[in-house]
Steps between C-alpha positions, in 0.01 A plus 500: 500500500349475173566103513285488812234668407466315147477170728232630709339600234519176364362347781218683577387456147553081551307536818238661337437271181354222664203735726174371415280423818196342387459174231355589162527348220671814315788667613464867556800660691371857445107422484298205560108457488397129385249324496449102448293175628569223708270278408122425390299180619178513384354762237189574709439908610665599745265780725737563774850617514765542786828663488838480733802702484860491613771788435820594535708746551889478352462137500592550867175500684191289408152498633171364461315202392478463137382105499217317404332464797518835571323589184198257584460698809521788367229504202285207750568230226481127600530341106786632316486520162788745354826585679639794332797714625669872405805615594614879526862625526656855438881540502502186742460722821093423561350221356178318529408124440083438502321160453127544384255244547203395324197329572181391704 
């Protein structure tokens, strides 16, 4: 009996090592809030800004609209100028991926 549950334990602990929902570039299994940028075409100001999120729930169930396009509509932009992008994760059961837009 002991065997049996030292094997489930075992494998509930390798199913649970590789939860993380959303792309960041850091890995946080417990806690995740990062930041970071795409990309930057021209160094001109950017007035307007649009945002579009997509989340998660235990990796299982995904919604939303989290691309580019989406983002233009959002903040009304037609010129992009910065793509930037944040990702938020805690314990991998509800996570959140966001692209933010910038530009005219």
């Amino acid at each position: 009996m002991k065997r049996l549950f030292a094997v489930t334990g075992v494998i509930a602990l390798l199913g649970l090592s590789g939860c993380q929902p959303v792309a960041s570039p850091l890995m946080g299994w417990l806690y995740n809030d990062t930041k970071y940028g795409d990309m930057a075409t021209t160094a001109t100001a950017a007035p307007k800004e649009g945002k579009a999120c997509a989340s998660t729930i235990l990796g299982a169930w995904a919604t939303g609209d989290a691309s580019i396009q989406a983002a233009k509509a959002a903040g009304g932009i037609t010129e992009v100028s910065y793509v930037d992008h944040t990702a938020h994760s805690v314990l991998g059961i509800i996570a959140e991926w966001c692209t933010i837009v910038k530009g005219k």
